Amino acid sequence: EAGVAQSPRYKIIEKRQSVAFWCNPISGHATLYWYQQILGQGPKLLIQFQNNGVVDDSQLPKDRFSAERLKGVDSTLKIQPAKLEDSAVYLCASSRLVQETQYFGPGTRLLVL
Amino acid sequence: QQQVKQSPQSLIVQKGGIPIINCAYENTAFDYFPWYQQFPGKGPALLIAIRPDVSEKKEGRFTISFNKSAKQFSLHIMDSQPGDSATYFCAARGNEKLTFGTGTRLTIIP
């Protein structure tokens, strides 16, 4: 079974630029999560999708972050405009059902200069 | 209320020793407590998990001890090996959402 795929693996941008991350969850997984992991901290949930609907986006900075999951499969997370404090690893995870184990992708490491 | 406090921040143990990582929580509504292992450049991977109606769970060399009254739980790694060197995160689930601890960087020296 293929794992959660993410791209790109690394991205360096300047502040005020925009950036987008892509995630392909494990086939058949209805629930998809985006986490932000700042260096030295645990992952923090940004947004949770159930199929193509948003379940929880309470910790998503909606003035600059947006996410979508068209057709209930792949998802993209966008930051526009980026700030220095957005430098982090962005992790995508998926689970078959919301109560089941979350499987994480390798993450996208973002550096904002 | 949603915080999970994890300690220590880093830990160095000799091969064969038993590293212990501790976590504490406040929210009594948490219903599931997993531990994740993360290697550099990889995403976290589920290691072992426990529910609050059980005081201990063992899987291979990994054991979770759970103290519901103290609102604490810990991870023990028996016969630790250099390959166990990684960052370990505890987590707690409430309202179908995981809250992670800050992580413990574990180094096992030969």
PDB file of C-alpha atoms in Angstrom:
ATOM      1  CA  GLU A   1       0.000   0.000   0.000  1.00  0.00           C
ATOM      2  CA  ALA A   2       1.486   3.340  -1.039  1.00  0.00           C
ATOM      3  CA  GLY A   3       1.875   5.913   1.716  1.00  0.00           C
ATOM      4  CA  VAL A   4       0.867   9.559   1.847  1.00  0.00           C
ATOM      5  CA  ALA A   5       2.677  11.502  -0.883  1.00  0.00           C
ATOM      6  CA  GLN A   6       3.639  15.137  -0.585  1.00  0.00           C
ATOM      7  CA  SER A   7       5.371  17.597  -2.884  1.00  0.00           C
ATOM      8  CA  PRO A   8       7.537  19.496  -3.046  1.00  0.00           C
ATOM      9  CA  ARG A   9       9.824  18.178  -0.299  1.00  0.00           C
ATOM     10  CA  TYR A  10      11.587  21.510   0.134  1.00  0.00           C
ATOM     11  CA  LYS A  11      10.714  25.079  -0.725  1.00  0.00           C
ATOM     12  CA  ILE A  12      12.540  28.344  -0.146  1.00  0.00           C
ATOM     13  CA  ILE A  13      10.695  31.596  -0.772  1.00  0.00           C
ATOM     14  CA  GLU A  14      10.933  35.211   0.236  1.00  0.00           C
ATOM     15  CA  LYS A  15       8.432  36.808   2.577  1.00  0.00           C
ATOM     16  CA  ARG A  16       5.279  38.105   0.926  1.00  0.00           C
ATOM     17  CA  GLN A  17       5.559  35.476  -1.837  1.00  0.00           C
ATOM     18  CA  SER A  18       2.979  32.740  -2.236  1.00  0.00           C
ATOM     19  CA  VAL A  19       3.525  28.990  -2.045  1.00  0.00           C
ATOM     20  CA  ALA A  20       1.422  25.859  -2.504  1.00  0.00           C
ATOM     21  CA  PHE A  21       1.845  22.335  -1.194  1.00  0.00           C
ATOM     22  CA  TRP A  22       0.241  19.208  -2.573  1.00  0.00           C
ATOM     23  CA  CYS A  23      -0.843  16.028  -0.802  1.00  0.00           C
ATOM     24  CA  ASN A  24      -2.071  12.700  -2.131  1.00  0.00           C
ATOM     25  CA  PRO A  25      -3.508  10.577   0.704  1.00  0.00           C
ATOM     26  CA  ILE A  26      -3.578   6.812   0.973  1.00  0.00           C
ATOM     27  CA  SER A  27      -6.168   5.392  -1.398  1.00  0.00           C
ATOM     28  CA  GLY A  28      -9.558   5.028   0.253  1.00  0.00           C
ATOM     29  CA  HIS A  29      -8.799   7.326   3.168  1.00  0.00           C
ATOM     30  CA  ALA A  30     -11.720   9.669   3.696  1.00  0.00           C
ATOM     31  CA  THR A  31     -10.093  11.937   6.280  1.00  0.00           C
ATOM     32  CA  LEU A  32      -7.185  14.227   5.423  1.00  0.00           C
ATOM     33  CA  TYR A  33      -5.250  16.505   7.761  1.00  0.00           C
ATOM     34  CA  TRP A  34      -2.732  19.306   7.314  1.00  0.00           C
ATOM     35  CA  TYR A  35      -0.352  19.982  10.208  1.00  0.00           C
ATOM     36  CA  GLN A  36       2.284  22.628  10.778  1.00  0.00           C
ATOM     37  CA  GLN A  37       5.404  21.471  12.622  1.00  0.00           C
ATOM     38  CA  ILE A  38       7.682  24.283  13.748  1.00  0.00           C
ATOM     39  CA  LEU A  39      11.247  23.260  14.630  1.00  0.00           C
ATOM     40  CA  GLY A  40      11.381  21.815  18.134  1.00  0.00           C
ATOM     41  CA  GLN A  41       7.604  21.503  18.478  1.00  0.00           C
ATOM     42  CA  GLY A  42       4.968  18.886  17.896  1.00  0.00           C
ATOM     43  CA  PRO A  43       2.660  18.972  14.878  1.00  0.00           C
ATOM     44  CA  LYS A  44      -0.219  21.438  15.144  1.00  0.00           C
ATOM     45  CA  LEU A  45      -3.427  20.736  13.242  1.00  0.00           C
ATOM     46  CA  LEU A  46      -4.265  23.394  10.670  1.00  0.00           C
ATOM     47  CA  ILE A  47      -7.240  21.852   8.904  1.00  0.00           C
ATOM     48  CA  GLN A  48      -9.121  18.564   8.727  1.00  0.00           C
ATOM     49  CA  PHE A  49     -11.196  17.351   5.776  1.00  0.00           C
ATOM     50  CA  GLN A  50     -13.775  14.596   5.713  1.00  0.00           C
ATOM     51  CA  ASN A  51     -14.022  13.670   2.018  1.00  0.00           C
ATOM     52  CA  ASN A  52     -14.135  17.119   0.394  1.00  0.00           C
ATOM     53  CA  GLY A  53     -15.751  18.943   3.315  1.00  0.00           C
ATOM     54  CA  VAL A  54     -13.944  20.892   6.052  1.00  0.00           C
ATOM     55  CA  VAL A  55     -14.426  19.402   9.542  1.00  0.00           C
ATOM     56  CA  ASP A  56     -12.126  21.678  11.527  1.00  0.00           C
ATOM     57  CA  ASP A  57     -10.159  24.733  10.436  1.00  0.00           C
ATOM     58  CA  SER A  58     -10.183  26.546  13.763  1.00  0.00           C
ATOM     59  CA  GLN A  59      -6.375  26.872  13.854  1.00  0.00           C
ATOM     60  CA  LEU A  60      -5.905  27.856  10.220  1.00  0.00           C
ATOM     61  CA  PRO A  61      -4.802  31.513   9.800  1.00  0.00           C
ATOM     62  CA  LYS A  62      -7.449  32.216   7.236  1.00  0.00           C
ATOM     63  CA  ASP A  63      -6.133  35.647   6.299  1.00  0.00           C
ATOM     64  CA  ARG A  64      -3.171  33.983   4.579  1.00  0.00           C
ATOM     65  CA  PHE A  65      -3.699  30.221   4.520  1.00  0.00           C
ATOM     66  CA  SER A  66      -6.207  28.351   2.381  1.00  0.00           C
ATOM     67  CA  ALA A  67      -6.755  24.689   1.636  1.00  0.00           C
ATOM     68  CA  GLU A  68      -8.971  22.645  -0.575  1.00  0.00           C
ATOM     69  CA  ARG A  69      -9.664  19.014  -1.276  1.00  0.00           C
ATOM     70  CA  LEU A  70     -11.388  18.760  -4.604  1.00  0.00           C
ATOM     71  CA  LYS A  71     -13.150  15.475  -5.401  1.00  0.00           C
ATOM     72  CA  GLY A  72     -12.305  14.219  -1.917  1.00  0.00           C
ATOM     73  CA  VAL A  73      -8.855  12.897  -2.837  1.00  0.00           C
ATOM     74  CA  ASP A  74      -5.825  15.178  -3.356  1.00  0.00           C
ATOM     75  CA  SER A  75      -5.443  18.353  -1.371  1.00  0.00           C
ATOM     76  CA  THR A  76      -3.520  21.596  -1.691  1.00  0.00           C
ATOM     77  CA  LEU A  77      -2.492  24.014   1.047  1.00  0.00           C
ATOM     78  CA  LYS A  78      -1.621  27.563   0.030  1.00  0.00           C
ATOM     79  CA  ILE A  79       0.045  30.411   1.868  1.00  0.00           C
ATOM     80  CA  GLN A  80      -0.326  33.908   0.453  1.00  0.00           C
ATOM     81  CA  PRO A  81       1.490  36.067   1.440  1.00  0.00           C
ATOM     82  CA  ALA A  82       4.090  34.135   3.412  1.00  0.00           C
ATOM     83  CA  LYS A  83       5.629  35.495   6.617  1.00  0.00           C
ATOM     84  CA  LEU A  84       8.935  34.607   8.257  1.00  0.00           C
ATOM     85  CA  GLU A  85       7.096  32.751  11.033  1.00  0.00           C
ATOM     86  CA  ASP A  86       5.567  30.380   8.477  1.00  0.00           C
ATOM     87  CA  SER A  87       8.929  28.601   8.212  1.00  0.00           C
ATOM     88  CA  ALA A  88       8.097  25.060   9.266  1.00  0.00           C
ATOM     89  CA  VAL A  89       7.466  21.551   8.021  1.00  0.00           C
ATOM     90  CA  TYR A  90       3.963  21.090   6.629  1.00  0.00           C
ATOM     91  CA  LEU A  91       2.742  17.560   7.186  1.00  0.00           C
ATOM     92  CA  CYS A  92      -0.179  15.904   5.492  1.00  0.00           C
ATOM     93  CA  ALA A  93      -1.832  12.893   7.109  1.00  0.00           C
ATOM     94  CA  SER A  94      -4.764  10.688   6.235  1.00  0.00           C
ATOM     95  CA  SER A  95      -6.931   8.108   7.942  1.00  0.00           C
ATOM     96  CA  ARG A  96      -9.547   5.703   6.686  1.00  0.00           C
ATOM     97  CA  LEU A  97     -12.053   7.037   9.164  1.00  0.00           C
ATOM     98  CA  VAL A  98     -11.744   9.946  11.577  1.00  0.00           C
ATOM     99  CA  GLN A  99     -11.271   7.693  14.635  1.00  0.00           C
ATOM    100  CA  GLU A 100      -8.613   5.550  13.052  1.00  0.00           C
ATOM    101  CA  THR A 101      -4.834   5.770  12.861  1.00  0.00           C
ATOM    102  CA  GLN A 102      -3.409   8.771  11.062  1.00  0.00           C
ATOM    103  CA  TYR A 103      -0.658   8.051   8.547  1.00  0.00           C
ATOM    104  CA  PHE A 104       1.724  10.904   7.876  1.00  0.00           C
ATOM    105  CA  GLY A 105       3.533  11.888   4.715  1.00  0.00           C
ATOM    106  CA  PRO A 106       7.209  12.956   4.739  1.00  0.00           C
ATOM    107  CA  GLY A 107       6.301  16.644   4.881  1.00  0.00           C
ATOM    108  CA  THR A 108       7.291  19.765   2.967  1.00  0.00           C
ATOM    109  CA  ARG A 109      10.011  21.834   4.600  1.00  0.00           C
ATOM    110  CA  LEU A 110       9.337  25.542   3.986  1.00  0.00           C
ATOM    111  CA  LEU A 111      11.892  28.263   4.604  1.00  0.00           C
ATOM    112  CA  VAL A 112      10.719  31.864   4.330  1.00  0.00           C
ATOM    113  CA  LEU A 113      13.532  34.411   3.980  1.00  0.00           C
TER     114      LEU A 113
ATOM    115  CA  GLN B   1      -7.105  22.677  28.417  1.00  0.00           C
ATOM    116  CA  GLN B   2      -5.925  21.175  25.152  1.00  0.00           C
ATOM    117  CA  GLN B   3      -2.248  21.129  26.100  1.00  0.00           C
ATOM    118  CA  VAL B   4      -0.140  18.010  26.415  1.00  0.00           C
ATOM    119  CA  LYS B   5       3.102  18.533  28.331  1.00  0.00           C
ATOM    120  CA  GLN B   6       6.016  16.243  27.458  1.00  0.00           C
ATOM    121  CA  SER B   7       9.359  15.701  29.159  1.00  0.00           C
ATOM    122  CA  PRO B   8      12.277  15.484  28.899  1.00  0.00           C
ATOM    123  CA  GLN B   9      13.116  17.534  25.822  1.00  0.00           C
ATOM    124  CA  SER B  10      16.094  15.311  25.085  1.00  0.00           C
ATOM    125  CA  LEU B  11      17.433  12.052  26.457  1.00  0.00           C
ATOM    126  CA  ILE B  12      20.648  10.102  26.002  1.00  0.00           C
ATOM    127  CA  VAL B  13      20.684   6.451  27.057  1.00  0.00           C
ATOM    128  CA  GLN B  14      23.230   3.682  26.724  1.00  0.00           C
ATOM    129  CA  LYS B  15      22.310   0.722  24.538  1.00  0.00           C
ATOM    130  CA  GLY B  16      20.283  -1.782  26.528  1.00  0.00           C
ATOM    131  CA  GLY B  17      18.981   0.872  28.919  1.00  0.00           C
ATOM    132  CA  ILE B  18      15.332   1.799  29.417  1.00  0.00           C
ATOM    133  CA  PRO B  19      14.508   5.342  28.314  1.00  0.00           C
ATOM    134  CA  ILE B  20      11.315   6.742  29.838  1.00  0.00           C
ATOM    135  CA  ILE B  21       9.392   9.645  28.335  1.00  0.00           C
ATOM    136  CA  ASN B  22       6.587  11.284  30.273  1.00  0.00           C
ATOM    137  CA  CYS B  23       3.463  13.190  29.283  1.00  0.00           C
ATOM    138  CA  ALA B  24       0.751  14.957  31.271  1.00  0.00           C
ATOM    139  CA  TYR B  25      -2.606  16.338  30.214  1.00  0.00           C
ATOM    140  CA  GLU B  26      -5.436  18.372  31.713  1.00  0.00           C
ATOM    141  CA  ASN B  27      -8.452  17.632  29.563  1.00  0.00           C
ATOM    142  CA  THR B  28     -10.325  14.647  30.987  1.00  0.00           C
ATOM    143  CA  ALA B  29     -12.304  14.357  27.746  1.00  0.00           C
ATOM    144  CA  PHE B  30      -9.263  12.950  25.919  1.00  0.00           C
ATOM    145  CA  ASP B  31     -10.126   9.388  24.894  1.00  0.00           C
ATOM    146  CA  TYR B  32      -7.066   8.011  23.115  1.00  0.00           C
ATOM    147  CA  PHE B  33      -3.336   8.440  23.728  1.00  0.00           C
ATOM    148  CA  PRO B  34      -0.917   7.492  20.930  1.00  0.00           C
ATOM    149  CA  TRP B  35       2.839   7.736  20.755  1.00  0.00           C
ATOM    150  CA  TYR B  36       4.509   8.639  17.469  1.00  0.00           C
ATOM    151  CA  GLN B  37       8.118   8.064  16.376  1.00  0.00           C
ATOM    152  CA  GLN B  38       9.740  10.443  13.918  1.00  0.00           C
ATOM    153  CA  PHE B  39      13.057   9.993  12.129  1.00  0.00           C
ATOM    154  CA  PRO B  40      14.809  12.960  10.486  1.00  0.00           C
ATOM    155  CA  GLY B  41      13.228  13.880   7.177  1.00  0.00           C
ATOM    156  CA  LYS B  42      10.245  11.602   7.744  1.00  0.00           C
ATOM    157  CA  GLY B  43       6.722  12.115   8.989  1.00  0.00           C
ATOM    158  CA  PRO B  44       5.654  10.802  12.405  1.00  0.00           C
ATOM    159  CA  ALA B  45       4.637   7.144  12.496  1.00  0.00           C
ATOM    160  CA  LEU B  46       2.327   5.553  15.048  1.00  0.00           C
ATOM    161  CA  LEU B  47       4.297   3.447  17.516  1.00  0.00           C
ATOM    162  CA  ILE B  48       1.791   2.358  20.155  1.00  0.00           C
ATOM    163  CA  ALA B  49      -1.442   3.716  21.632  1.00  0.00           C
ATOM    164  CA  ILE B  50      -3.602   3.266  24.716  1.00  0.00           C
ATOM    165  CA  ARG B  51      -7.133   4.066  25.829  1.00  0.00           C
ATOM    166  CA  PRO B  52      -7.852   5.479  29.304  1.00  0.00           C
ATOM    167  CA  ASP B  53      -9.589   2.342  30.562  1.00  0.00           C
ATOM    168  CA  VAL B  54      -6.280   0.420  30.462  1.00  0.00           C
ATOM    169  CA  SER B  55      -3.296   1.023  32.780  1.00  0.00           C
ATOM    170  CA  GLU B  56      -0.600  -0.573  30.657  1.00  0.00           C
ATOM    171  CA  LYS B  57      -0.060  -1.733  27.102  1.00  0.00           C
ATOM    172  CA  LYS B  58       2.955  -3.542  25.739  1.00  0.00           C
ATOM    173  CA  GLU B  59       3.930  -4.087  22.120  1.00  0.00           C
ATOM    174  CA  GLY B  60       7.309  -5.698  21.631  1.00  0.00           C
ATOM    175  CA  ARG B  61       9.918  -3.570  23.413  1.00  0.00           C
ATOM    176  CA  PHE B  62       7.565  -0.592  23.807  1.00  0.00           C
ATOM    177  CA  THR B  63       5.284  -0.151  26.825  1.00  0.00           C
ATOM    178  CA  ILE B  64       2.826   2.600  27.696  1.00  0.00           C
ATOM    179  CA  SER B  65       1.959   3.130  31.361  1.00  0.00           C
ATOM    180  CA  PHE B  66      -1.203   5.139  31.959  1.00  0.00           C
ATOM    181  CA  ASN B  67      -2.282   6.779  35.232  1.00  0.00           C
ATOM    182  CA  LYS B  68      -5.783   8.139  34.768  1.00  0.00           C
ATOM    183  CA  SER B  69      -6.074   9.716  38.230  1.00  0.00           C
ATOM    184  CA  ALA B  70      -2.797  11.609  37.810  1.00  0.00           C
ATOM    185  CA  LYS B  71      -3.567  12.391  34.142  1.00  0.00           C
ATOM    186  CA  GLN B  72      -0.151  11.147  33.128  1.00  0.00           C
ATOM    187  CA  PHE B  73       1.183   8.553  30.733  1.00  0.00           C
ATOM    188  CA  SER B  74       4.641   7.424  29.800  1.00  0.00           C
ATOM    189  CA  LEU B  75       6.552   5.456  27.183  1.00  0.00           C
ATOM    190  CA  HIS B  76       9.190   2.891  28.183  1.00  0.00           C
ATOM    191  CA  ILE B  77      11.544   1.327  25.657  1.00  0.00           C
ATOM    192  CA  MET B  78      13.047  -1.956  26.834  1.00  0.00           C
ATOM    193  CA  ASP B  79      16.491  -3.094  25.694  1.00  0.00           C
ATOM    194  CA  SER B  80      16.957   0.129  23.715  1.00  0.00           C
ATOM    195  CA  GLN B  81      18.977  -0.011  20.486  1.00  0.00           C
ATOM    196  CA  PRO B  82      20.799   2.653  18.451  1.00  0.00           C
ATOM    197  CA  GLY B  83      18.051   2.262  15.818  1.00  0.00           C
ATOM    198  CA  ASP B  84      15.563   3.623  18.362  1.00  0.00           C
ATOM    199  CA  SER B  85      17.280   7.005  18.143  1.00  0.00           C
ATOM    200  CA  ALA B  86      14.519   9.341  16.967  1.00  0.00           C
ATOM    201  CA  THR B  87      12.130  12.002  18.185  1.00  0.00           C
ATOM    202  CA  TYR B  88       9.129  10.709  20.108  1.00  0.00           C
ATOM    203  CA  PHE B  89       5.842  12.554  20.425  1.00  0.00           C
ATOM    204  CA  CYS B  90       2.998  11.766  22.760  1.00  0.00           C
ATOM    205  CA  ALA B  91      -0.470  12.868  21.722  1.00  0.00           C
ATOM    206  CA  ALA B  92      -3.998  12.921  23.037  1.00  0.00           C
ATOM    207  CA  ARG B  93      -7.246  12.835  21.128  1.00  0.00           C
ATOM    208  CA  GLY B  94     -10.246  14.969  22.005  1.00  0.00           C
ATOM    209  CA  ASN B  95     -13.151  15.993  19.759  1.00  0.00           C
ATOM    210  CA  GLU B  96     -11.611  13.709  17.102  1.00  0.00           C
ATOM    211  CA  LYS B  97      -8.540  15.938  17.007  1.00  0.00           C
ATOM    212  CA  LEU B  98      -4.981  15.032  18.044  1.00  0.00           C
ATOM    213  CA  THR B  99      -2.983  17.378  20.277  1.00  0.00           C
ATOM    214  CA  PHE B 100       0.739  16.618  20.283  1.00  0.00           C
ATOM    215  CA  GLY B 101       3.381  17.085  22.941  1.00  0.00           C
ATOM    216  CA  THR B 102       6.548  19.030  22.141  1.00  0.00           C
ATOM    217  CA  GLY B 103       8.639  15.936  21.471  1.00  0.00           C
ATOM    218  CA  THR B 104      11.621  14.160  23.031  1.00  0.00           C
ATOM    219  CA  ARG B 105      14.805  13.672  21.065  1.00  0.00           C
ATOM    220  CA  LEU B 106      16.158  10.275  22.108  1.00  0.00           C
ATOM    221  CA  THR B 107      19.718   9.183  21.415  1.00  0.00           C
ATOM    222  CA  ILE B 108      20.835   5.634  22.149  1.00  0.00           C
ATOM    223  CA  ILE B 109      24.621   5.356  22.326  1.00  0.00           C
ATOM    224  CA  PRO B 110      26.322   2.016  21.591  1.00  0.00           C
TER     225      PRO B 110
END
